[in-house]
Amino acid sequence: MQEHDSYPLSDFIEYPQDEMLARSKALLDDMSRRHSVRSFSDKNVPQEIIENCIRTAGRAPSGANHQPWHFVAISDPEIKKQVREQAELHERGFYEGRAGEEWLEALKPLGTDAQKPYLEKAPWLIAIFSEKKGGINAEDKNTNYYVHESVGIATGFLITALHNAGLATLTHTPKPMSFLNKICQRSDNERAYMLLIAGYPNDDATIPHHSTVKKSIDEIATFK
């Protein structure tokens, strides 16, 4: 087996178990206040906050540590307008029949439709792309592994970081999303994975009751 460099793990912190329990409960309580919102304020969010959250996402584990993701953070009003126009174009087709009755029925309790004004009003849109080829160095062109899983984990890190910073978020996945490659000027090596809206909730923001219903621990986990 090829030798590799390694370093002592020096920054791990072992907490007393009572503190571990308190920290786990505190995070659970904090994340229980995380909600997807569809009514955003246009209140400014400094770019440095978004940068730090993206840096946090970049700490996610990935296949072979290739980090097969790219984040395009958009605050330019003209680009946000382009995103909204293209997203709504595809969403109209989705809601007018492409989705199928079962999918549309599942969405009814959330009250969603083809209109996406928050894509222009929210201060930040973060387009998340997965990379088919790459590597640990920017110039690498190797095969990336476990791309979908890796980008999904990084997206979870990003949502958590944005919530921790005090921002509301919404995941948006218009189908198809290839228009984001053109608008964001990304290469064919990248595939649009998700559009994440980030900012402050508007004063009139509401939460659908349907979204507050969460499965119990017995329904989502088994302990042996």
PDB file of N, CA, C and O in Angstrom, residues 135-211:
ATOM      1  N   GLY A 135     -10.675  16.858  -8.157  1.00  0.00           N
ATOM      2  CA  GLY A 135      -9.651  16.326  -7.265  1.00  0.00           C
ATOM      3  C   GLY A 135      -9.345  17.322  -6.178  1.00  0.00           C
ATOM      4  O   GLY A 135      -9.986  18.371  -6.063  1.00  0.00           O
ATOM      5  N   ILE A 136      -8.348  17.021  -5.397  1.00  0.00           N
ATOM      6  CA  ILE A 136      -8.032  17.867  -4.252  1.00  0.00           C
ATOM      7  C   ILE A 136      -7.413  19.192  -4.670  1.00  0.00           C
ATOM      8  O   ILE A 136      -7.466  20.187  -3.947  1.00  0.00           O
ATOM      9  N   ASN A 137      -6.826  19.240  -5.880  1.00  0.00           N
ATOM     10  CA  ASN A 137      -6.285  20.481  -6.419  1.00  0.00           C
ATOM     11  C   ASN A 137      -7.207  21.014  -7.508  1.00  0.00           C
ATOM     12  O   ASN A 137      -7.830  20.234  -8.237  1.00  0.00           O
ATOM     13  N   ALA A 138      -7.271  22.334  -7.628  1.00  0.00           N
ATOM     14  CA  ALA A 138      -8.205  22.958  -8.556  1.00  0.00           C
ATOM     15  C   ALA A 138      -8.000  22.512  -9.994  1.00  0.00           C
ATOM     16  O   ALA A 138      -8.951  22.420 -10.777  1.00  0.00           O
ATOM     17  N   GLU A 139      -6.752  22.213 -10.351  1.00  0.00           N
ATOM     18  CA  GLU A 139      -6.456  21.854 -11.744  1.00  0.00           C
ATOM     19  C   GLU A 139      -6.643  20.362 -12.027  1.00  0.00           C
ATOM     20  O   GLU A 139      -6.518  19.922 -13.179  1.00  0.00           O
ATOM     21  N   ASP A 140      -6.951  19.551 -11.016  1.00  0.00           N
ATOM     22  CA  ASP A 140      -7.096  18.112 -11.213  1.00  0.00           C
ATOM     23  C   ASP A 140      -8.306  17.778 -12.080  1.00  0.00           C
ATOM     24  O   ASP A 140      -9.341  18.457 -12.017  1.00  0.00           O
ATOM     25  N   LYS A 141      -8.181  16.717 -12.865  1.00  0.00           N
ATOM     26  CA  LYS A 141      -9.270  16.270 -13.738  1.00  0.00           C
ATOM     27  C   LYS A 141      -9.551  14.783 -13.530  1.00  0.00           C
ATOM     28  O   LYS A 141      -9.845  14.052 -14.469  1.00  0.00           O
ATOM     29  N   ASN A 142      -9.464  14.339 -12.299  1.00  0.00           N
ATOM     30  CA  ASN A 142      -9.697  12.934 -11.981  1.00  0.00           C
ATOM     31  C   ASN A 142     -11.187  12.664 -11.789  1.00  0.00           C
ATOM     32  O   ASN A 142     -11.988  13.583 -11.621  1.00  0.00           O
ATOM     33  N   THR A 143     -11.546  11.391 -11.803  1.00  0.00           N
ATOM     34  CA  THR A 143     -12.927  11.020 -11.530  1.00  0.00           C
ATOM     35  C   THR A 143     -13.259  11.332 -10.072  1.00  0.00           C
ATOM     36  O   THR A 143     -12.478  11.019  -9.171  1.00  0.00           O
ATOM     37  N   ASN A 144     -14.404  11.941  -9.845  1.00  0.00           N
ATOM     38  CA  ASN A 144     -14.881  12.166  -8.484  1.00  0.00           C
ATOM     39  C   ASN A 144     -15.761  10.997  -8.058  1.00  0.00           C
ATOM     40  O   ASN A 144     -16.458  10.394  -8.880  1.00  0.00           O
ATOM     41  N   TYR A 145     -15.740  10.692  -6.769  1.00  0.00           N
ATOM     42  CA  TYR A 145     -16.453   9.531  -6.252  1.00  0.00           C
ATOM     43  C   TYR A 145     -17.514   9.951  -5.241  1.00  0.00           C
ATOM     44  O   TYR A 145     -17.333  10.902  -4.496  1.00  0.00           O
ATOM     45  N   TYR A 146     -18.611   9.204  -5.223  1.00  0.00           N
ATOM     46  CA  TYR A 146     -19.708   9.497  -4.300  1.00  0.00           C
ATOM     47  C   TYR A 146     -20.100  10.972  -4.371  1.00  0.00           C
ATOM     48  O   TYR A 146     -20.244  11.658  -3.349  1.00  0.00           O
ATOM     49  N   VAL A 147     -20.261  11.434  -5.596  1.00  0.00           N
ATOM     50  CA  VAL A 147     -20.515  12.867  -5.812  1.00  0.00           C
ATOM     51  C   VAL A 147     -21.839  13.292  -5.188  1.00  0.00           C
ATOM     52  O   VAL A 147     -21.895  14.285  -4.441  1.00  0.00           O
ATOM     53  N   HIS A 148     -22.903  12.564  -5.498  1.00  0.00           N
ATOM     54  CA  HIS A 148     -24.227  12.955  -5.006  1.00  0.00           C
ATOM     55  C   HIS A 148     -24.263  12.971  -3.480  1.00  0.00           C
ATOM     56  O   HIS A 148     -24.776  13.914  -2.863  1.00  0.00           O
ATOM     57  N   GLU A 149     -23.687  11.923  -2.883  1.00  0.00           N
ATOM     58  CA  GLU A 149     -23.666  11.855  -1.419  1.00  0.00           C
ATOM     59  C   GLU A 149     -22.835  12.986  -0.825  1.00  0.00           C
ATOM     60  O   GLU A 149     -23.236  13.619   0.164  1.00  0.00           O
ATOM     61  N   SER A 150     -21.678  13.251  -1.422  1.00  0.00           N
ATOM     62  CA  SER A 150     -20.776  14.281  -0.896  1.00  0.00           C
ATOM     63  C   SER A 150     -21.416  15.665  -0.956  1.00  0.00           C
ATOM     64  O   SER A 150     -21.354  16.436   0.017  1.00  0.00           O
ATOM     65  N   VAL A 151     -22.021  15.985  -2.096  1.00  0.00           N
ATOM     66  CA  VAL A 151     -22.636  17.309  -2.248  1.00  0.00           C
ATOM     67  C   VAL A 151     -23.851  17.440  -1.334  1.00  0.00           C
ATOM     68  O   VAL A 151     -24.124  18.513  -0.791  1.00  0.00           O
ATOM     69  N   GLY A 152     -24.572  16.329  -1.141  1.00  0.00           N
ATOM     70  CA  GLY A 152     -25.706  16.367  -0.225  1.00  0.00           C
ATOM     71  C   GLY A 152     -25.278  16.681   1.202  1.00  0.00           C
ATOM     72  O   GLY A 152     -25.922  17.471   1.900  1.00  0.00           O
ATOM     73  N   ILE A 153     -24.177  16.067   1.639  1.00  0.00           N
ATOM     74  CA  ILE A 153     -23.672  16.342   2.988  1.00  0.00           C
ATOM     75  C   ILE A 153     -23.230  17.797   3.103  1.00  0.00           C
ATOM     76  O   ILE A 153     -23.544  18.481   4.095  1.00  0.00           O
ATOM     77  N   ALA A 154     -22.520  18.299   2.094  1.00  0.00           N
ATOM     78  CA  ALA A 154     -22.063  19.691   2.116  1.00  0.00           C
ATOM     79  C   ALA A 154     -23.246  20.656   2.141  1.00  0.00           C
ATOM     80  O   ALA A 154     -23.204  21.690   2.820  1.00  0.00           O
ATOM     81  N   THR A 155     -24.303  20.320   1.419  1.00  0.00           N
ATOM     82  CA  THR A 155     -25.500  21.164   1.419  1.00  0.00           C
ATOM     83  C   THR A 155     -26.127  21.197   2.807  1.00  0.00           C
ATOM     84  O   THR A 155     -26.574  22.251   3.282  1.00  0.00           O
ATOM     85  N   GLY A 156     -26.141  20.049   3.483  1.00  0.00           N
ATOM     86  CA  GLY A 156     -26.647  20.012   4.853  1.00  0.00           C
ATOM     87  C   GLY A 156     -25.813  20.876   5.786  1.00  0.00           C
ATOM     88  O   GLY A 156     -26.353  21.599   6.642  1.00  0.00           O
ATOM     89  N   PHE A 157     -24.488  20.810   5.621  1.00  0.00           N
ATOM     90  CA  PHE A 157     -23.606  21.680   6.402  1.00  0.00           C
ATOM     91  C   PHE A 157     -23.962  23.144   6.147  1.00  0.00           C
ATOM     92  O   PHE A 157     -23.998  23.962   7.077  1.00  0.00           O
ATOM     93  N   LEU A 158     -24.181  23.486   4.880  1.00  0.00           N
ATOM     94  CA  LEU A 158     -24.445  24.879   4.517  1.00  0.00           C
ATOM     95  C   LEU A 158     -25.757  25.365   5.122  1.00  0.00           C
ATOM     96  O   LEU A 158     -25.822  26.473   5.670  1.00  0.00           O
ATOM     97  N   ILE A 159     -26.800  24.551   5.039  1.00  0.00           N
ATOM     98  CA  ILE A 159     -28.093  24.933   5.617  1.00  0.00           C
ATOM     99  C   ILE A 159     -27.950  25.143   7.126  1.00  0.00           C
ATOM    100  O   ILE A 159     -28.467  26.116   7.686  1.00  0.00           O
ATOM    101  N   THR A 160     -27.232  24.241   7.783  1.00  0.00           N
ATOM    102  CA  THR A 160     -27.027  24.359   9.232  1.00  0.00           C
ATOM    103  C   THR A 160     -26.228  25.611   9.564  1.00  0.00           C
ATOM    104  O   THR A 160     -26.545  26.330  10.525  1.00  0.00           O
ATOM    105  N   ALA A 161     -25.201  25.897   8.783  1.00  0.00           N
ATOM    106  CA  ALA A 161     -24.376  27.080   9.034  1.00  0.00           C
ATOM    107  C   ALA A 161     -25.175  28.362   8.859  1.00  0.00           C
ATOM    108  O   ALA A 161     -25.040  29.304   9.650  1.00  0.00           O
ATOM    109  N   LEU A 162     -25.995  28.419   7.828  1.00  0.00           N
ATOM    110  CA  LEU A 162     -26.817  29.612   7.593  1.00  0.00           C
ATOM    111  C   LEU A 162     -27.824  29.798   8.719  1.00  0.00           C
ATOM    112  O   LEU A 162     -28.045  30.919   9.193  1.00  0.00           O
ATOM    113  N   HIS A 163     -28.423  28.712   9.171  1.00  0.00           N
ATOM    114  CA  HIS A 163     -29.358  28.803  10.299  1.00  0.00           C
ATOM    115  C   HIS A 163     -28.626  29.257  11.562  1.00  0.00           C
ATOM    116  O   HIS A 163     -29.110  30.125  12.298  1.00  0.00           O
ATOM    117  N   ASN A 164     -27.453  28.688  11.788  1.00  0.00           N
ATOM    118  CA  ASN A 164     -26.667  29.061  12.963  1.00  0.00           C
ATOM    119  C   ASN A 164     -26.296  30.540  12.943  1.00  0.00           C
ATOM    120  O   ASN A 164     -26.195  31.185  13.988  1.00  0.00           O
ATOM    121  N   ALA A 165     -26.106  31.087  11.732  1.00  0.00           N
ATOM    122  CA  ALA A 165     -25.762  32.506  11.608  1.00  0.00           C
ATOM    123  C   ALA A 165     -26.970  33.416  11.814  1.00  0.00           C
ATOM    124  O   ALA A 165     -26.806  34.631  11.952  1.00  0.00           O
ATOM    125  N   GLY A 166     -28.168  32.838  11.829  1.00  0.00           N
ATOM    126  CA  GLY A 166     -29.365  33.639  12.051  1.00  0.00           C
ATOM    127  C   GLY A 166     -30.155  33.941  10.792  1.00  0.00           C
ATOM    128  O   GLY A 166     -30.925  34.904  10.763  1.00  0.00           O
ATOM    129  N   LEU A 167     -29.985  33.112   9.756  1.00  0.00           N
ATOM    130  CA  LEU A 167     -30.678  33.334   8.495  1.00  0.00           C
ATOM    131  C   LEU A 167     -31.681  32.222   8.229  1.00  0.00           C
ATOM    132  O   LEU A 167     -31.520  31.096   8.679  1.00  0.00           O
ATOM    133  N   ALA A 168     -32.713  32.580   7.479  1.00  0.00           N
ATOM    134  CA  ALA A 168     -33.697  31.602   7.030  1.00  0.00           C
ATOM    135  C   ALA A 168     -33.272  31.078   5.664  1.00  0.00           C
ATOM    136  O   ALA A 168     -32.566  31.765   4.913  1.00  0.00           O
ATOM    137  N   THR A 169     -33.704  29.873   5.336  1.00  0.00           N
ATOM    138  CA  THR A 169     -33.336  29.275   4.059  1.00  0.00           C
ATOM    139  C   THR A 169     -34.526  28.572   3.424  1.00  0.00           C
ATOM    140  O   THR A 169     -35.526  28.270   4.083  1.00  0.00           O
ATOM    141  N   LEU A 170     -34.367  28.314   2.141  1.00  0.00           N
ATOM    142  CA  LEU A 170     -35.336  27.509   1.392  1.00  0.00           C
ATOM    143  C   LEU A 170     -34.583  26.755   0.314  1.00  0.00           C
ATOM    144  O   LEU A 170     -33.791  27.343  -0.429  1.00  0.00           O
ATOM    145  N   THR A 171     -34.800  25.451   0.230  1.00  0.00           N
ATOM    146  CA  THR A 171     -34.217  24.668  -0.856  1.00  0.00           C
ATOM    147  C   THR A 171     -35.166  24.708  -2.045  1.00  0.00           C
ATOM    148  O   THR A 171     -36.382  24.589  -1.888  1.00  0.00           O
ATOM    149  N   HIS A 172     -34.599  24.878  -3.234  1.00  0.00           N
ATOM    150  CA  HIS A 172     -35.422  24.974  -4.447  1.00  0.00           C
ATOM    151  C   HIS A 172     -34.755  24.152  -5.541  1.00  0.00           C
ATOM    152  O   HIS A 172     -33.555  24.299  -5.794  1.00  0.00           O
ATOM    153  N   THR A 173     -35.532  23.277  -6.159  1.00  0.00           N
ATOM    154  CA  THR A 173     -34.979  22.396  -7.188  1.00  0.00           C
ATOM    155  C   THR A 173     -35.871  22.400  -8.426  1.00  0.00           C
ATOM    156  O   THR A 173     -36.582  21.425  -8.692  1.00  0.00           O
ATOM    157  N   PRO A 174     -35.880  23.492  -9.191  1.00  0.00           N
ATOM    158  CA  PRO A 174     -36.653  23.497 -10.438  1.00  0.00           C
ATOM    159  C   PRO A 174     -36.100  22.434 -11.390  1.00  0.00           C
ATOM    160  O   PRO A 174     -34.897  22.173 -11.403  1.00  0.00           O
ATOM    161  N   LYS A 175     -36.983  21.820 -12.134  1.00  0.00           N
ATOM    162  CA  LYS A 175     -36.568  20.767 -13.071  1.00  0.00           C
ATOM    163  C   LYS A 175     -36.928  21.169 -14.490  1.00  0.00           C
ATOM    164  O   LYS A 175     -38.083  21.500 -14.756  1.00  0.00           O
ATOM    165  N   PRO A 176     -35.971  21.092 -15.413  1.00  0.00           N
ATOM    166  CA  PRO A 176     -34.544  20.845 -15.202  1.00  0.00           C
ATOM    167  C   PRO A 176     -33.851  22.093 -14.662  1.00  0.00           C
ATOM    168  O   PRO A 176     -34.401  23.193 -14.744  1.00  0.00           O
ATOM    169  N   MET A 177     -32.647  21.924 -14.136  1.00  0.00           N
ATOM    170  CA  MET A 177     -31.901  23.050 -13.566  1.00  0.00           C
ATOM    171  C   MET A 177     -30.715  23.457 -14.429  1.00  0.00           C
ATOM    172  O   MET A 177     -29.871  24.235 -14.002  1.00  0.00           O
ATOM    173  N   SER A 178     -30.641  22.921 -15.626  1.00  0.00           N
ATOM    174  CA  SER A 178     -29.482  23.200 -16.480  1.00  0.00           C
ATOM    175  C   SER A 178     -29.334  24.679 -16.819  1.00  0.00           C
ATOM    176  O   SER A 178     -28.226  25.137 -17.141  1.00  0.00           O
ATOM    177  N   PHE A 179     -30.419  25.448 -16.723  1.00  0.00           N
ATOM    178  CA  PHE A 179     -30.324  26.884 -16.997  1.00  0.00           C
ATOM    179  C   PHE A 179     -29.362  27.572 -16.037  1.00  0.00           C
ATOM    180  O   PHE A 179     -28.786  28.620 -16.360  1.00  0.00           O
ATOM    181  N   LEU A 180     -29.167  26.992 -14.855  1.00  0.00           N
ATOM    182  CA  LEU A 180     -28.249  27.597 -13.878  1.00  0.00           C
ATOM    183  C   LEU A 180     -26.807  27.544 -14.372  1.00  0.00           C
ATOM    184  O   LEU A 180     -26.016  28.443 -14.071  1.00  0.00           O
ATOM    185  N   ASN A 181     -26.463  26.502 -15.127  1.00  0.00           N
ATOM    186  CA  ASN A 181     -25.107  26.441 -15.692  1.00  0.00           C
ATOM    187  C   ASN A 181     -24.845  27.636 -16.591  1.00  0.00           C
ATOM    188  O   ASN A 181     -23.772  28.256 -16.533  1.00  0.00           O
ATOM    189  N   LYS A 182     -25.823  27.966 -17.407  1.00  0.00           N
ATOM    190  CA  LYS A 182     -25.657  29.080 -18.345  1.00  0.00           C
ATOM    191  C   LYS A 182     -25.620  30.414 -17.609  1.00  0.00           C
ATOM    192  O   LYS A 182     -24.735  31.245 -17.842  1.00  0.00           O
ATOM    193  N   ILE A 183     -26.565  30.622 -16.709  1.00  0.00           N
ATOM    194  CA  ILE A 183     -26.628  31.894 -15.988  1.00  0.00           C
ATOM    195  C   ILE A 183     -25.387  32.097 -15.121  1.00  0.00           C
ATOM    196  O   ILE A 183     -24.841  33.205 -15.044  1.00  0.00           O
ATOM    197  N   CYS A 184     -24.934  31.024 -14.473  1.00  0.00           N
ATOM    198  CA  CYS A 184     -23.784  31.116 -13.560  1.00  0.00           C
ATOM    199  C   CYS A 184     -22.459  30.885 -14.278  1.00  0.00           C
ATOM    200  O   CYS A 184     -21.406  30.901 -13.639  1.00  0.00           O
ATOM    201  N   GLN A 185     -22.523  30.631 -15.575  1.00  0.00           N
ATOM    202  CA  GLN A 185     -21.322  30.441 -16.399  1.00  0.00           C
ATOM    203  C   GLN A 185     -20.451  29.296 -15.864  1.00  0.00           C
ATOM    204  O   GLN A 185     -19.244  29.434 -15.693  1.00  0.00           O
ATOM    205  N   ARG A 186     -21.098  28.155 -15.655  1.00  0.00           N
ATOM    206  CA  ARG A 186     -20.385  26.968 -15.191  1.00  0.00           C
ATOM    207  C   ARG A 186     -20.210  25.991 -16.350  1.00  0.00           C
ATOM    208  O   ARG A 186     -21.010  25.955 -17.282  1.00  0.00           O
ATOM    209  N   SER A 187     -19.184  25.186 -16.294  1.00  0.00           N
ATOM    210  CA  SER A 187     -18.825  24.293 -17.397  1.00  0.00           C
ATOM    211  C   SER A 187     -19.711  23.046 -17.425  1.00  0.00           C
ATOM    212  O   SER A 187     -20.471  22.770 -16.484  1.00  0.00           O
ATOM    213  N   ASP A 188     -19.557  22.264 -18.505  1.00  0.00           N
ATOM    214  CA  ASP A 188     -20.302  21.020 -18.636  1.00  0.00           C
ATOM    215  C   ASP A 188     -19.852  19.973 -17.621  1.00  0.00           C
ATOM    216  O   ASP A 188     -20.541  18.963 -17.435  1.00  0.00           O
ATOM    217  N   ASN A 189     -18.714  20.199 -16.977  1.00  0.00           N
ATOM    218  CA  ASN A 189     -18.244  19.288 -15.942  1.00  0.00           C
ATOM    219  C   ASN A 189     -19.099  19.371 -14.685  1.00  0.00           C
ATOM    220  O   ASN A 189     -19.048  18.482 -13.838  1.00  0.00           O
ATOM    221  N   GLU A 190     -19.890  20.428 -14.586  1.00  0.00           N
ATOM    222  CA  GLU A 190     -20.685  20.652 -13.384  1.00  0.00           C
ATOM    223  C   GLU A 190     -22.167  20.451 -13.677  1.00  0.00           C
ATOM    224  O   GLU A 190     -22.650  20.725 -14.777  1.00  0.00           O
ATOM    225  N   ARG A 191     -22.866  19.989 -12.685  1.00  0.00           N
ATOM    226  CA  ARG A 191     -24.306  19.783 -12.788  1.00  0.00           C
ATOM    227  C   ARG A 191     -24.991  20.523 -11.651  1.00  0.00           C
ATOM    228  O   ARG A 191     -24.591  20.390 -10.488  1.00  0.00           O
ATOM    229  N   ALA A 192     -26.010  21.316 -11.982  1.00  0.00           N
ATOM    230  CA  ALA A 192     -26.748  22.043 -10.949  1.00  0.00           C
ATOM    231  C   ALA A 192     -27.417  21.050 -10.005  1.00  0.00           C
ATOM    232  O   ALA A 192     -28.148  20.157 -10.440  1.00  0.00           O
ATOM    233  N   TYR A 193     -27.145  21.194  -8.719  1.00  0.00           N
ATOM    234  CA  TYR A 193     -27.632  20.258  -7.707  1.00  0.00           C
ATOM    235  C   TYR A 193     -28.822  20.826  -6.945  1.00  0.00           C
ATOM    236  O   TYR A 193     -29.798  20.121  -6.686  1.00  0.00           O
ATOM    237  N   MET A 194     -28.731  22.091  -6.586  1.00  0.00           N
ATOM    238  CA  MET A 194     -29.798  22.712  -5.799  1.00  0.00           C
ATOM    239  C   MET A 194     -29.618  24.219  -5.802  1.00  0.00           C
ATOM    240  O   MET A 194     -28.505  24.728  -5.970  1.00  0.00           O
ATOM    241  N   LEU A 195     -30.720  24.919  -5.619  1.00  0.00           N
ATOM    242  CA  LEU A 195     -30.690  26.365  -5.436  1.00  0.00           C
ATOM    243  C   LEU A 195     -31.145  26.641  -4.014  1.00  0.00           C
ATOM    244  O   LEU A 195     -32.228  26.208  -3.598  1.00  0.00           O
ATOM    245  N   LEU A 196     -30.302  27.327  -3.257  1.00  0.00           N
ATOM    246  CA  LEU A 196     -30.600  27.608  -1.855  1.00  0.00           C
ATOM    247  C   LEU A 196     -30.834  29.103  -1.688  1.00  0.00           C
ATOM    248  O   LEU A 196     -29.977  29.917  -2.051  1.00  0.00           O
ATOM    249  N   ILE A 197     -31.996  29.455  -1.173  1.00  0.00           N
ATOM    250  CA  ILE A 197     -32.336  30.856  -0.938  1.00  0.00           C
ATOM    251  C   ILE A 197     -32.004  31.169   0.515  1.00  0.00           C
ATOM    252  O   ILE A 197     -32.311  30.382   1.422  1.00  0.00           O
ATOM    253  N   ALA A 198     -31.363  32.316   0.762  1.00  0.00           N
ATOM    254  CA  ALA A 198     -30.928  32.652   2.116  1.00  0.00           C
ATOM    255  C   ALA A 198     -31.163  34.128   2.399  1.00  0.00           C
ATOM    256  O   ALA A 198     -30.905  34.984   1.555  1.00  0.00           O
ATOM    257  N   GLY A 199     -31.650  34.411   3.591  1.00  0.00           N
ATOM    258  CA  GLY A 199     -31.876  35.791   4.005  1.00  0.00           C
ATOM    259  C   GLY A 199     -32.712  35.829   5.263  1.00  0.00           C
ATOM    260  O   GLY A 199     -32.869  34.821   5.963  1.00  0.00           O
ATOM    261  N   TYR A 200     -33.257  37.002   5.548  1.00  0.00           N
ATOM    262  CA  TYR A 200     -34.142  37.155   6.700  1.00  0.00           C
ATOM    263  C   TYR A 200     -35.584  36.849   6.280  1.00  0.00           C
ATOM    264  O   TYR A 200     -36.002  37.221   5.176  1.00  0.00           O
ATOM    265  N   PRO A 201     -36.362  36.207   7.134  1.00  0.00           N
ATOM    266  CA  PRO A 201     -37.780  36.022   6.802  1.00  0.00           C
ATOM    267  C   PRO A 201     -38.505  37.357   6.820  1.00  0.00           C
ATOM    268  O   PRO A 201     -38.183  38.238   7.631  1.00  0.00           O
ATOM    269  N   ASN A 202     -39.454  37.509   5.930  1.00  0.00           N
ATOM    270  CA  ASN A 202     -40.270  38.715   5.922  1.00  0.00           C
ATOM    271  C   ASN A 202     -41.188  38.732   7.140  1.00  0.00           C
ATOM    272  O   ASN A 202     -41.437  37.685   7.765  1.00  0.00           O
ATOM    273  N   ASP A 203     -41.695  39.901   7.467  1.00  0.00           N
ATOM    274  CA  ASP A 203     -42.583  40.016   8.627  1.00  0.00           C
ATOM    275  C   ASP A 203     -43.840  39.171   8.472  1.00  0.00           C
ATOM    276  O   ASP A 203     -44.446  38.758   9.472  1.00  0.00           O
ATOM    277  N   ASP A 204     -44.258  38.907   7.228  1.00  0.00           N
ATOM    278  CA  ASP A 204     -45.477  38.129   6.989  1.00  0.00           C
ATOM    279  C   ASP A 204     -45.199  36.653   6.760  1.00  0.00           C
ATOM    280  O   ASP A 204     -46.079  35.900   6.345  1.00  0.00           O
ATOM    281  N   ALA A 205     -43.970  36.216   7.024  1.00  0.00           N
ATOM    282  CA  ALA A 205     -43.610  34.815   6.783  1.00  0.00           C
ATOM    283  C   ALA A 205     -44.442  33.880   7.660  1.00  0.00           C
ATOM    284  O   ALA A 205     -44.673  34.149   8.840  1.00  0.00           O
ATOM    285  N   THR A 206     -44.896  32.796   7.070  1.00  0.00           N
ATOM    286  CA  THR A 206     -45.657  31.782   7.797  1.00  0.00           C
ATOM    287  C   THR A 206     -45.025  30.415   7.571  1.00  0.00           C
ATOM    288  O   THR A 206     -44.208  30.228   6.680  1.00  0.00           O
ATOM    289  N   ILE A 207     -45.442  29.463   8.393  1.00  0.00           N
ATOM    290  CA  ILE A 207     -44.943  28.091   8.306  1.00  0.00           C
ATOM    291  C   ILE A 207     -46.139  27.165   8.127  1.00  0.00           C
ATOM    292  O   ILE A 207     -47.033  27.139   8.980  1.00  0.00           O
ATOM    293  N   PRO A 208     -46.204  26.395   7.060  1.00  0.00           N
ATOM    294  CA  PRO A 208     -47.325  25.452   6.899  1.00  0.00           C
ATOM    295  C   PRO A 208     -47.337  24.437   8.033  1.00  0.00           C
ATOM    296  O   PRO A 208     -46.285  23.912   8.417  1.00  0.00           O
ATOM    297  N   HIS A 209     -48.500  24.162   8.567  1.00  0.00           N
ATOM    298  CA  HIS A 209     -48.602  23.159   9.633  1.00  0.00           C
ATOM    299  C   HIS A 209     -48.011  21.832   9.177  1.00  0.00           C
ATOM    300  O   HIS A 209     -47.346  21.127   9.958  1.00  0.00           O
ATOM    301  N   HIS A 210     -48.215  21.502   7.920  1.00  0.00           N
ATOM    302  CA  HIS A 210     -47.722  20.242   7.359  1.00  0.00           C
ATOM    303  C   HIS A 210     -46.216  20.082   7.567  1.00  0.00           C
ATOM    304  O   HIS A 210     -45.735  18.971   7.820  1.00  0.00           O
ATOM    305  N   SER A 211     -45.480  21.194   7.475  1.00  0.00           N
ATOM    306  CA  SER A 211     -44.019  21.122   7.580  1.00  0.00           C
ATOM    307  C   SER A 211     -43.539  20.948   9.008  1.00  0.00           C
ATOM    308  O   SER A 211     -42.364  20.640   9.240  1.00  0.00           O
TER     309      SER A 211
END
